[in-house]
Amino acid sequence: MKTAYLLVPFAPLVGSMLAGFAGKALGRTNTHRVAILGVLVSLLASLWVMNDVWQGNTFNGPLYTWAIIGELRMEVGFQIDQLTTMMMVVVTFVSLMVHIYTIGYMEEDPGYQRFFSYISLFTFSMLMLVMSNNLLQLFFGWEAVGLVSYLLIGFWYTKPSAIYANLKAFMVNRVGDFGFVLGIGLLVAWTGSLDYAEIFAAAPNLEKVTIQLIGDTPWSLITVTCICLFVGAMGKSAQFPLHVWLPDSMEGPTPISALIHAATMVTAGIFMVSRMSPLYEMSEVALSFVMIIGAITAFFMGLMGIIQNDIKRVVAYSTLSQLGYMTVALGASAYSVAVFHLMTHAFFKALLFLGAGSVIIGMHHDQDIRHMGGLRKYMPITWITSLIGSLALVGTPFFSGFYSKESIIEAVHHANVPGSGIAYWALLSGVFVTAFYSFRMYFLVFHGKPRFAAAHEAHGAGHGTAGHGAAHGHADAVVASAAAAGVNVDTITITGDGADTITITGDQVDTITITGDAVDTITGHDAHGHDAHGHGHGDHHAHVPHESPWVVTVPLVLLAIPSIIIGAIAADAFITGRYFEGVITVFDKHPAMEALTHHWHGWVAMALHGFTSLPFWLMVAGIATAWYFYLVNPAIPARLQQTFKGIYTVLENKYYLDRFNEWFFAGGARRLGSGLWKRGDQGLIDGLVVNGSARLVGWFSRVLRQGQTGFLSHYAIAMIIGLAFLLFWFLPLLASAQ
């Protein structure tokens, strides 16, 4: 079986290397073939390994010894068990769907081969993370997915917003990784090992150990270690306040948005805490900390989804909120339920992201949901699959998301960890919020009167050659100003009256000519504005929405199937915890999982009971409210915005956490760097070491030069003094030493 184990991570790696180093020689078609083949082989091998594990065959051992320092062994090894195989299948299946989808989505992008190389490398990195049996390999995978995400978020590296987004992701994740490294260091220092099994075996001896961090106050070693490890998870799995990077990751192409949000990077923290359950079970403080952070994220990030108008950002804030649900479950010691929601969420969230990408393609790369409406008639496959994803997300009975989400709420209700009461009501409130913002997006996109005709009435008056490089016309008012920035514009001619604003950013625009009246806004975009890539449009008719090609719709259909059925299939094994027996540790003093098992009567009974539960009616209320606000009486949201302008401003500014992070983390890093440069480099190294040593040598030279008189008598006296020193001090000292 070791061959199968190796095939899982290394098949995508081979595909990545071929696409990256030989992409130009292979051409576009062969590049995506080798990349997809690599992930397909990985998926098939993962299914084979999962079947073997179901039969009771697990593996835990080293494959390669990298280094030995004293008694500390640094190895590459695999731990193949139920948790690992579940993650392997989820990661490879979603990755395969994303790879196929990419053929259509990135069809005209000049970085086509490079993108396939990146996403295959991303898949390899995540697989190495989940398959690891030691902290060293875990950290390698942890950092590798961070590195590739940096490249992918900034894939369109000519966009300033993309550069800002990937730098933000890099900075915030390094803050989390600092805590993660400290946690790993504490474990290595006190157990002398990087191996999971050895650490868990030594853990009971550390339960009563205390350390001093500030003054003489004792701190529990296990608590400090678990919190440090969780800080890493806060960065990687985007928990408050280290969540700020995730919405900005939308600057990358939609396929990678699906990978980052659905099945890979952001789930790494949830996986890590579940793997480290033997440690977390020893600390009530750490569990309470995890639960409170998750509750804050679940509710307050959900509120952010209400005000978003970019279709991908709505789904992005949904990811943040659902990650909060998973994190709360971890704090309730319901690790198997957290992982259950991780799995169901991977399918329906990938479906929603790819559905959003399909809408963006159909709308010719307009991402604003206010410019859509009535798309179900034009995009029937995208419509029905997006509806399935939305129903799964809000927790509709019989859909996959219901079983995992309902179980989390019930587990928190039975938890006895401090803060569980607050978390319970935060999750219940989050049910209404999730249903409201999800169906707000759904209704605005697929129902109601079409708004894209008005939004694109003046479209066609100046599309550049490099992908939406020129102008989008929007009809309706009078002339005022024209501004051009960052672009080689030879001529802008406006004839007639009625142009309100012209804004152009990008490059290589030769001529924009506008004749007539009633032009409200012309907004130009750079070569990849609106998540776009080289689509030229010649007239108004080009902007009628259309269904996406089969390479886009087939992954949607394939993801819709598990979004409906996988919850019912896996519910028994995950909700009772039976599937993870011997893999995940839960102490008897934490009753949440026991209560879930006691109330479990099968997936049909659970779904039927769900129709009578409070979360279901909160979900219905959220959907009904969204329907009334945006289809029946759309004036209400505008009035509410004016009435609660202060709250809206806070939400629009993202709770001002971006500013805090820019001031504290980014600004702090700049101030630290500036201080090290001025005082460390210029002051200490250049001033003291380099220039100081030069000054010291010069001083000695000047002193010694005084003795170089040129008189023979002076040299003779110096020789006599040296001889006397040798005879009367040095030789007696040498003799006494012997």
XYZ file of C-alpha atoms in Angstrom:
738
model
C 0.000 0.000 0.000
C 2.960 2.354 0.384
C 2.909 2.857 -3.381
C -0.692 4.038 -3.185
C 0.186 6.301 -0.258
C 2.961 7.904 -2.321
C 0.753 8.264 -5.402
C -1.741 10.432 -3.538
C 0.502 13.482 -2.969
C 3.117 12.986 -5.664
C 0.846 12.513 -8.692
C -0.341 16.177 -8.446
C 3.280 17.218 -7.854
C 4.383 15.571 -11.107
C 1.500 17.271 -12.925
C 2.498 20.603 -11.405
C 6.137 20.238 -12.464
C 5.235 19.250 -16.013
C 2.767 22.133 -16.340
C 5.222 24.600 -14.813
C 8.510 23.639 -16.447
C 7.273 22.174 -19.724
C 3.991 24.059 -20.166
C 5.088 26.027 -23.220
C 6.417 22.914 -24.927
C 3.293 20.918 -24.074
C 0.829 23.581 -25.141
C -2.423 24.477 -23.415
C -4.337 21.269 -24.113
C -1.601 18.870 -23.015
C -0.845 21.035 -19.977
C -4.355 20.726 -18.566
C -4.397 17.034 -19.488
C -1.291 16.182 -17.445
C -2.445 18.356 -14.513
C -5.925 16.802 -14.476
C -4.478 13.306 -14.888
C -2.247 13.861 -11.850
C -5.189 14.881 -9.651
C -7.385 12.083 -11.046
C -4.724 9.496 -10.155
C -4.526 11.045 -6.691
C -8.310 10.804 -6.240
C -8.441 7.164 -7.354
C -5.529 6.290 -5.057
C -7.277 8.130 -2.184
C -10.461 6.095 -2.717
C -8.397 2.901 -2.769
C -6.661 3.838 0.463
C -9.981 4.825 2.083
C -11.434 1.414 1.217
C -8.368 -0.242 2.735
C -8.759 1.788 5.938
C -12.445 0.818 6.142
C -11.241 -2.775 6.271
C -9.186 -1.968 9.344
C -5.779 -1.375 7.758
C -4.116 1.789 9.012
C -0.536 3.000 8.747
C 1.681 5.228 10.861
C 5.376 5.367 10.158
C 8.309 7.234 8.648
C 9.197 7.160 4.985
C 12.384 9.194 5.050
C 14.683 10.492 7.774
C 15.721 14.029 6.972
C 17.928 14.791 9.967
C 18.802 13.580 13.473
C 19.786 16.146 16.109
C 20.659 14.343 19.327
C 17.577 12.286 20.127
C 15.281 14.449 17.971
C 14.393 12.774 14.666
C 13.181 14.888 11.747
C 11.288 12.640 9.359
C 8.873 12.550 6.472
C 6.122 10.114 7.348
C 2.461 9.322 6.850
C -0.375 8.648 9.265
C -3.131 6.953 7.306
C -6.352 6.608 9.271
C -10.036 7.549 9.007
C -9.431 11.279 9.474
C -6.630 11.332 6.921
C -8.488 9.406 4.224
C -11.597 11.548 4.584
C -9.502 14.664 4.034
C -7.632 13.031 1.128
C -10.847 12.188 -0.735
C -12.409 15.616 -0.123
C -9.294 17.526 -1.195
C -8.660 15.482 -4.345
C -12.317 15.395 -5.461
C -12.839 19.145 -5.094
C -9.438 19.789 -6.660
C -10.363 17.621 -9.660
C -13.599 19.570 -10.152
C -11.662 22.834 -9.953
C -9.088 21.591 -12.480
C -11.811 20.689 -15.007
C -13.634 23.969 -14.371
C -10.406 25.900 -14.970
C -10.289 24.767 -18.616
C -13.318 26.930 -19.355
C -12.767 29.713 -16.869
C -9.126 30.472 -17.718
C -9.509 29.674 -21.411
C -8.224 32.997 -22.689
C -5.805 33.841 -19.897
C -2.127 34.148 -20.924
C -1.058 32.480 -17.665
C -3.015 29.295 -18.422
C -0.141 26.814 -17.937
C 1.174 28.652 -14.923
C -2.243 28.523 -13.258
C -2.540 24.751 -13.702
C 0.935 24.347 -12.255
C -0.012 26.403 -9.201
C -3.297 24.629 -8.407
C -1.688 21.186 -8.749
C 1.119 22.306 -6.437
C -1.520 23.621 -4.041
C -3.164 20.182 -4.011
C 0.177 18.466 -3.318
C 0.869 20.831 -0.403
C -2.491 20.215 1.218
C -2.150 16.454 0.860
C 1.275 16.491 2.515
C -0.288 18.447 5.376
C -3.185 16.074 6.034
C -1.120 12.902 5.560
C 1.650 13.912 7.973
C 2.444 11.934 11.100
C 4.698 14.551 12.650
C 4.834 18.277 13.335
C 7.718 18.922 10.930
C 5.816 17.650 7.912
C 2.646 19.322 9.149
C 4.518 22.629 9.238
C 5.941 22.016 5.763
C 2.451 21.498 4.320
C 1.133 24.392 6.405
C 3.646 26.809 4.921
C 3.514 25.320 1.428
C -0.235 25.968 1.029
C 0.415 29.481 2.333
C 3.155 30.025 -0.243
C 1.071 28.803 -3.174
C -1.964 30.762 -1.981
C 0.249 33.875 -2.055
C 1.070 33.150 -5.692
C -2.555 32.408 -6.591
C -4.203 35.328 -4.821
C -1.775 37.587 -6.664
C -1.977 35.564 -9.883
C -2.904 38.677 -11.847
C 0.159 40.450 -10.523
C -0.343 43.616 -12.580
C -3.427 44.517 -10.531
C -2.594 46.680 -7.504
C -5.557 45.193 -5.621
C -4.205 41.670 -6.196
C -0.770 42.675 -4.920
C -2.370 44.235 -1.844
C -4.483 41.123 -1.262
C -1.659 38.612 -1.428
C 0.571 40.744 0.782
C -2.269 41.018 3.290
C -2.755 37.245 3.255
C 0.993 36.782 3.686
C 1.280 39.196 6.619
C -1.774 38.000 8.543
C -0.851 34.338 8.135
C 2.646 35.028 9.401
C 1.099 36.423 12.584
C -0.800 33.166 13.004
C 2.253 31.100 12.123
C 4.252 32.824 14.864
C 1.875 31.346 17.435
C 1.895 28.012 15.607
C 5.694 27.796 15.745
C 5.688 28.667 19.448
C 3.218 25.836 20.099
C 5.342 23.359 18.149
C 8.451 24.555 19.981
C 6.847 23.998 23.390
C 5.826 20.460 22.431
C 9.301 19.623 21.151
C 10.969 21.158 24.214
C 8.855 19.197 26.710
C 8.384 15.904 24.864
C 11.601 15.746 22.861
C 9.721 14.549 19.776
C 7.986 15.767 16.636
C 5.974 12.555 16.160
C 2.251 12.754 16.927
C 2.065 9.350 18.628
C 5.026 10.075 20.894
C 3.676 13.522 21.805
C 0.228 12.143 22.645
C 1.789 9.361 24.725
C 3.765 11.937 26.733
C 0.882 14.404 27.060
C -0.673 13.004 30.294
C 2.601 13.696 32.081
C 2.376 17.348 31.061
C -1.159 18.023 32.278
C -0.030 19.418 35.648
C 3.137 21.124 34.353
C 3.223 24.907 34.649
C 5.486 27.506 33.125
C 6.101 31.178 33.908
C 5.428 33.664 31.154
C 4.883 36.959 32.959
C 6.340 37.459 36.400
C 5.783 34.621 38.844
C 2.294 33.709 37.608
C 2.085 29.996 36.715
C 0.536 29.051 33.373
C -0.559 25.589 32.349
C 1.848 24.262 29.741
C -0.921 22.402 27.895
C -3.169 25.476 27.847
C -0.434 27.763 26.511
C 0.572 25.179 23.910
C -2.987 24.612 22.705
C -3.737 28.330 22.470
C -0.502 28.925 20.528
C -1.374 26.137 18.108
C -4.869 27.575 17.726
C -3.458 31.018 16.907
C -1.963 29.299 13.863
C -5.418 27.922 13.069
C -6.911 31.420 13.493
C -4.651 32.653 10.696
C -4.976 29.685 8.358
C -8.709 29.098 8.973
C -9.454 32.829 9.076
C -10.891 33.263 12.555
C -11.502 36.639 14.192
C -9.403 38.818 14.273
C -7.047 37.125 11.781
C -9.842 36.683 9.223
C -9.216 39.885 7.313
C -7.174 38.304 4.517
C -9.791 35.820 3.314
C -12.348 38.145 1.613
C -9.492 39.866 -0.227
C -8.374 36.509 -1.613
C -11.227 36.997 -4.121
C -8.719 38.987 -6.168
C -7.475 35.658 -7.431
C -9.372 33.744 -10.142
C -12.581 32.002 -9.089
C -11.146 28.448 -9.311
C -8.571 29.166 -6.652
C -11.172 30.952 -4.573
C -13.044 27.649 -4.508
C -9.930 25.703 -3.553
C -8.808 28.078 -0.809
C -12.263 28.489 0.701
C -13.852 25.100 0.234
C -11.526 22.181 0.644
C -7.982 23.130 1.326
C -6.181 25.968 3.039
C -8.862 27.316 5.357
C -9.805 23.845 6.575
C -6.224 23.137 7.651
C -6.788 24.713 11.064
C -9.929 22.645 11.692
C -8.058 19.485 10.722
C -5.085 20.366 12.929
C -7.144 20.958 16.068
C -9.053 17.702 15.454
C -5.764 15.829 15.060
C -4.511 17.399 18.290
C -7.664 16.466 20.240
C -5.687 14.485 22.891
C -4.033 17.790 23.863
C -7.086 20.047 23.697
C -9.129 17.690 25.847
C -6.750 18.442 28.731
C -7.455 22.177 28.790
C -10.883 23.660 29.531
C -9.422 27.139 29.058
C -8.168 26.343 25.563
C -11.509 24.787 24.558
C -13.397 27.810 25.887
C -11.051 30.148 23.989
C -11.615 28.196 20.776
C -15.391 28.250 21.240
C -15.644 32.007 21.906
C -13.454 32.890 18.909
C -15.568 30.627 16.707
C -18.845 32.134 17.956
C -17.637 35.686 17.253
C -16.551 34.686 13.768
C -19.764 32.773 12.974
C -22.104 35.631 13.836
C -20.220 38.832 13.043
C -18.745 37.632 9.761
C -22.211 36.508 8.717
C -23.443 40.068 9.209
C -20.775 41.222 6.763
C -22.346 39.074 4.046
C -25.549 41.150 4.209
C -23.990 44.302 2.753
C -21.807 42.717 0.053
C -22.685 43.306 -3.602
C -19.815 41.396 -5.186
C -21.105 37.855 -5.762
C -17.819 36.224 -4.783
C -17.458 38.273 -1.619
C -20.890 37.183 -0.413
C -19.748 33.575 -0.691
C -16.401 34.496 0.903
C -18.041 35.903 4.042
C -20.240 32.826 4.096
C -17.042 30.785 4.319
C -15.868 32.825 7.295
C -19.169 32.292 9.081
C -19.245 28.530 8.422
C -15.659 28.174 9.594
C -16.858 29.788 12.802
C -19.456 27.012 13.165
C -16.734 24.385 12.766
C -14.526 26.135 15.300
C -17.333 26.321 17.871
C -17.824 22.565 17.452
C -14.121 22.056 18.201
C -14.522 24.050 21.405
C -17.470 21.828 22.384
C -15.235 18.738 21.949
C -17.472 17.687 19.035
C -14.477 17.177 16.755
C -16.156 14.590 14.519
C -19.097 16.930 13.939
C -16.706 19.796 13.115
C -14.974 17.580 10.557
C -18.408 16.475 9.304
C -19.305 20.090 8.551
C -15.853 20.554 7.009
C -16.663 17.745 4.571
C -20.216 18.810 3.652
C -19.116 22.449 3.479
C -16.328 21.542 1.040
C -18.836 20.244 -1.504
C -21.562 22.882 -1.291
C -19.146 25.773 -0.880
C -17.099 24.662 -3.897
C -20.429 24.423 -5.721
C -21.369 27.980 -4.715
C -17.994 29.415 -5.700
C -17.947 27.685 -9.056
C -21.583 28.677 -9.540
C -20.600 32.281 -8.833
C -17.816 31.938 -11.391
C -20.300 30.583 -13.914
C -22.529 33.613 -13.311
C -19.526 35.900 -13.783
C -18.773 34.219 -17.131
C -22.418 34.446 -18.187
C -22.526 38.118 -17.173
C -19.354 38.857 -19.116
C -17.387 39.387 -15.923
C -19.715 41.731 -14.133
C -19.652 40.589 -10.492
C -22.163 43.069 -9.040
C -25.372 41.249 -8.032
C -27.286 44.526 -8.426
C -26.666 44.288 -12.193
C -28.198 40.821 -12.524
C -31.693 39.473 -11.969
C -33.761 36.922 -13.896
C -30.736 34.763 -14.798
C -32.542 31.472 -14.214
C -34.033 31.820 -17.711
C -30.618 32.295 -19.318
C -28.515 29.972 -17.130
C -30.732 27.059 -16.049
C -27.940 24.670 -14.991
C -26.148 27.340 -12.980
C -29.473 28.359 -11.451
C -30.528 24.924 -10.204
C -27.068 23.975 -8.930
C -26.712 27.329 -7.143
C -30.122 26.772 -5.538
C -28.963 23.348 -4.321
C -25.793 24.891 -2.889
C -27.776 27.642 -1.161
C -30.245 25.178 0.368
C -27.359 23.053 1.643
C -25.607 26.122 3.063
C -28.589 27.350 5.083
C -29.207 23.887 6.548
C -32.377 22.746 4.789
C -33.503 19.302 6.039
C -32.425 16.380 3.837
C -29.638 18.460 2.273
C -26.043 17.730 3.327
C -25.455 20.956 5.209
C -28.455 20.289 7.471
C -27.003 17.210 9.153
C -23.658 18.754 10.007
C -24.920 22.242 10.905
C -27.816 20.985 13.034
C -25.429 18.632 14.847
C -23.064 21.507 15.668
C -25.872 23.593 17.164
C -27.125 20.620 19.172
C -23.598 19.755 20.377
C -23.006 23.306 21.597
C -26.388 23.230 23.351
C -25.195 20.197 25.386
C -21.633 21.432 25.943
C -20.458 22.357 29.440
C -17.431 24.431 28.447
C -17.490 28.065 29.693
C -18.926 30.281 26.978
C -21.132 27.580 25.439
C -24.329 29.510 26.239
C -23.153 32.602 24.365
C -21.920 30.439 21.505
C -25.285 28.659 21.249
C -27.257 31.870 20.785
C -24.632 33.239 18.395
C -25.049 30.153 16.202
C -28.851 30.367 16.325
C -28.695 34.025 15.299
C -26.255 33.035 12.603
C -28.827 30.650 11.107
C -31.157 33.579 10.338
C -28.304 35.751 9.083
C -26.933 32.998 6.830
C -30.343 32.319 5.282
C -30.924 36.043 4.738
C -27.657 36.918 2.960
C -27.543 33.644 0.992
C -31.007 34.075 -0.458
C -30.542 37.809 -0.883
C -27.799 36.882 -3.321
C -29.877 34.089 -4.850
C -32.969 36.255 -5.427
C -31.000 39.236 -6.768
C -29.074 37.023 -9.196
C -31.657 34.560 -10.469
C -35.093 36.095 -9.847
C -36.873 39.397 -10.305
C -36.642 41.717 -13.270
C -33.455 41.565 -15.348
C -31.242 44.546 -14.558
C -28.299 43.741 -16.810
C -29.922 45.383 -19.862
C -29.948 48.786 -18.153
C -26.548 48.222 -16.598
C -25.001 47.535 -19.997
C -27.072 49.811 -22.202
C -24.095 51.795 -23.366
C -21.783 48.773 -23.441
C -19.772 48.352 -26.573
C -18.529 51.918 -26.698
C -14.930 51.124 -26.165
C -13.792 47.701 -25.059
C -10.037 47.414 -25.110
C -8.106 44.481 -26.535
C -6.669 43.251 -23.257
C -9.734 41.991 -21.515
C -12.223 44.680 -20.405
C -9.407 47.050 -20.821
C -11.482 49.993 -21.783
C -14.930 51.042 -20.920
C -18.211 49.764 -19.582
C -21.018 52.176 -20.388
C -23.918 52.604 -18.009
C -26.848 54.706 -19.115
C -28.759 57.403 -17.385
C -27.651 61.002 -16.684
C -25.447 64.071 -17.589
C -21.804 65.067 -18.198
C -19.456 66.208 -15.556
C -15.850 64.912 -15.575
C -13.377 62.667 -17.251
C -10.359 61.081 -15.585
C -7.730 58.796 -16.960
C -5.145 57.087 -14.747
C -2.342 54.655 -15.396
C -3.111 54.072 -19.033
C -1.714 54.966 -22.412
C -4.706 56.810 -23.853
C -4.186 58.607 -27.096
C -7.607 60.131 -27.548
C -10.800 60.570 -25.535
C -13.514 62.294 -27.517
C -16.915 63.115 -26.041
C -19.565 64.637 -28.249
C -22.973 65.680 -27.034
C -24.112 66.009 -23.479
C -24.839 63.668 -20.734
C -21.592 62.027 -19.642
C -21.308 61.978 -15.895
C -18.013 60.222 -15.121
C -15.262 58.569 -17.106
C -12.704 56.560 -15.166
C -10.081 54.527 -16.951
C -7.431 52.318 -15.407
C -5.371 49.762 -17.244
C -3.155 49.945 -20.277
C -2.996 50.063 -24.053
C -6.220 51.952 -24.750
C -5.871 53.872 -27.990
C -9.195 55.592 -28.507
C -12.466 56.054 -26.670
C -15.138 57.827 -28.647
C -18.555 58.626 -27.200
C -21.290 60.252 -29.225
C -24.817 61.010 -28.174
C -26.232 61.805 -24.827
C -27.348 60.231 -21.581
C -24.110 58.476 -20.739
C -23.846 58.155 -16.987
C -20.648 56.274 -16.231
C -17.862 54.732 -18.187
C -15.617 52.684 -15.944
C -12.550 51.092 -17.368
C -10.785 48.168 -15.836
C -7.322 46.740 -16.091
C -6.639 43.597 -18.030
C -8.130 41.412 -15.353
C -10.744 43.645 -13.794
C -13.751 41.921 -12.333
C -11.937 38.619 -12.225
C -11.766 38.790 -16.002
C -9.463 37.708 -18.737
C -9.398 38.841 -22.292
C -12.939 38.906 -23.569
C -13.579 41.402 -26.299
C -17.133 42.510 -26.938
C -18.353 44.411 -29.866
C -21.944 45.371 -29.280
C -24.873 45.345 -26.945
C -26.007 41.871 -27.969
C -22.792 40.356 -26.684
C -23.958 41.156 -23.180
C -27.010 38.958 -23.098
C -26.287 36.385 -20.339
C -25.600 32.852 -21.470
C -25.020 29.436 -19.917
C -21.421 28.474 -19.315
C -19.624 25.805 -21.400
C -19.738 22.139 -20.374
C -16.324 22.222 -18.694
C -17.890 24.653 -16.228
C -21.349 23.121 -15.831
C -20.214 19.477 -15.459
C -18.277 20.220 -12.208
C -21.355 22.090 -10.958
C -23.537 19.026 -11.483
C -20.959 16.672 -9.954
C -20.611 18.902 -6.872
C -24.393 19.270 -6.544
C -24.797 15.505 -6.055
C -22.778 15.239 -2.793
C -24.271 18.565 -1.674
C -27.587 16.711 -1.568
C -26.731 13.156 -0.472
C -23.369 13.012 1.300
C -24.802 14.295 4.591
C -27.385 11.520 4.807
C -24.818 8.879 3.843
C -22.186 9.928 6.390
C -24.437 11.204 9.188
C -24.492 8.018 11.267
C -20.722 7.535 11.299
C -19.887 11.185 12.003
C -22.649 12.189 14.419
C -22.128 9.174 16.643
C -18.343 9.557 16.370
C -18.073 5.901 15.422
C -16.082 6.614 12.270
C -13.270 8.325 14.199
C -13.064 5.840 17.054
C -9.432 5.538 18.126
C -8.441 8.562 16.020
C -10.123 11.461 17.820
C -10.051 11.652 21.621
C -12.988 12.944 23.686
C -12.919 12.836 27.497
C -15.986 11.704 29.444
C -16.247 15.088 31.157
C -17.288 16.637 27.820
C -20.837 15.356 27.156
C -21.685 16.885 23.759
C -20.945 13.841 21.595
C -22.605 11.489 24.059
C -25.784 13.588 23.892
C -25.744 13.527 20.080
C -25.361 9.751 20.073
C -28.211 9.386 22.559
C -30.586 11.459 20.400
C -29.579 9.821 17.106
C -32.349 7.788 15.450
C -31.240 7.778 11.836
C -30.918 10.357 9.073
C -34.595 10.311 8.052
C -35.828 10.825 11.615
C -33.308 13.618 12.117
C -34.425 15.418 8.970
C -38.117 15.072 9.812
C -37.469 16.347 13.332
C -35.555 19.234 11.776
C -38.801 20.663 10.385
C -39.982 21.272 13.954
C -36.737 22.703 15.321
C -35.941 26.365 16.074
C -33.042 26.547 13.551
C -35.391 25.494 10.744
C -37.881 28.260 11.467
C -35.086 30.791 11.811
C -33.865 29.654 8.397
C -37.371 30.010 6.922
C -37.644 33.475 8.472
C -34.328 34.495 6.890
C -35.365 33.260 3.430
C -38.810 34.892 3.692
C -37.284 38.185 4.805
C -34.837 38.168 1.888
C -37.683 37.373 -0.540
C -39.865 40.214 0.753
C -37.017 42.748 0.906
C -35.564 42.131 -2.536
C -38.425 40.832 -4.666
C -41.623 42.258 -3.143
C -40.656 45.563 -1.496
C -37.067 46.526 -2.412
C -37.507 49.997 -0.915
C -37.218 48.564 2.602
C -33.450 47.768 2.490
C -32.705 51.341 1.373
C -34.789 52.757 4.247
C -33.128 50.425 6.743
C -29.726 51.503 5.486
C -30.579 55.124 6.137
C -32.145 54.367 9.528
C -29.187 52.295 10.729
C -26.516 54.253 8.918
C -24.058 53.920 11.828
C -24.269 50.131 11.847
C -24.009 50.056 8.066
C -20.882 52.231 8.217
C -19.280 49.884 10.741
C -20.059 46.881 8.539
C -18.876 48.688 5.415
C -15.563 49.372 7.172
C -15.332 45.705 8.221
C -15.486 46.581 11.941
C -12.386 48.734 11.284
C -10.258 45.621 11.678
C -8.514 46.277 8.374
C -7.335 49.604 9.726
C -6.242 47.966 12.973
C -4.292 45.311 11.123
C -2.734 47.893 8.831
C -1.718 49.981 11.838
C -0.722 47.218 14.242
C 0.563 44.284 12.190
C 1.580 45.857 8.886
C 2.519 49.180 10.483
C 4.230 47.401 13.353
C 6.235 45.305 10.894
C 7.240 48.451 9.009
C 8.207 50.231 12.215
C 10.182 47.199 13.383
C 11.901 46.924 10.018
C 12.688 50.628 9.974
C 14.055 50.441 13.522
C 16.225 47.435 12.736
C 17.490 49.150 9.611
C 18.292 52.501 11.208
C 19.505 51.295 14.591
C 20.576 47.760 13.778
C 22.013 48.029 10.290
C 23.055 51.662 10.088
C 23.762 52.255 13.789
C 25.143 48.959 15.089
C 26.542 47.129 12.064
C 27.640 50.032 9.873
C 28.283 52.519 12.697
C 29.858 50.377 15.414
C 31.169 47.231 13.744
C 32.264 48.413 10.302
C 33.041 52.094 10.829
C 33.957 51.536 14.494
C 36.553 48.904 13.652
C 37.993 51.193 10.989
C 38.247 54.026 13.522
C 39.848 51.679 16.083
C 42.478 50.526 13.568
C 43.151 54.137 12.653
C 43.644 55.066 16.311
C 46.095 52.190 16.880
C 47.923 53.182 13.723
C 48.288 56.738 14.940
C 49.565 55.570 18.351
C 52.048 53.094 16.878
C 53.202 55.676 14.395
C 54.487 57.747 17.307
C 57.039 55.048 18.052
C 58.401 55.026 14.521
C 60.944 57.831 15.102
C 63.759 56.522 12.879
C 66.408 56.896 15.679
C 68.563 53.788 16.347
C 68.871 54.638 20.059
C 65.065 54.489 20.479
C 64.925 51.035 18.887
C 67.801 49.814 21.114
C 66.012 50.954 24.269
C 62.834 49.134 23.122
C 64.859 45.913 22.611
C 66.389 46.184 26.098
C 62.941 46.682 27.692
C 61.589 43.651 25.793
C 64.560 41.505 26.851
C 64.123 42.532 30.509
C 60.412 41.659 30.298
C 61.316 38.217 28.889
C 63.956 37.448 31.529
C 62.309 38.771 34.667
C 58.555 38.129 34.094
C 57.712 35.729 31.300
C 60.352 33.011 31.889
C 59.718 32.798 35.699
C 55.980 32.625 35.005
C 56.527 29.795 32.504
C 58.758 27.889 34.960
C 56.185 28.124 37.795
C 53.464 26.830 35.496
C 55.490 23.693 34.734
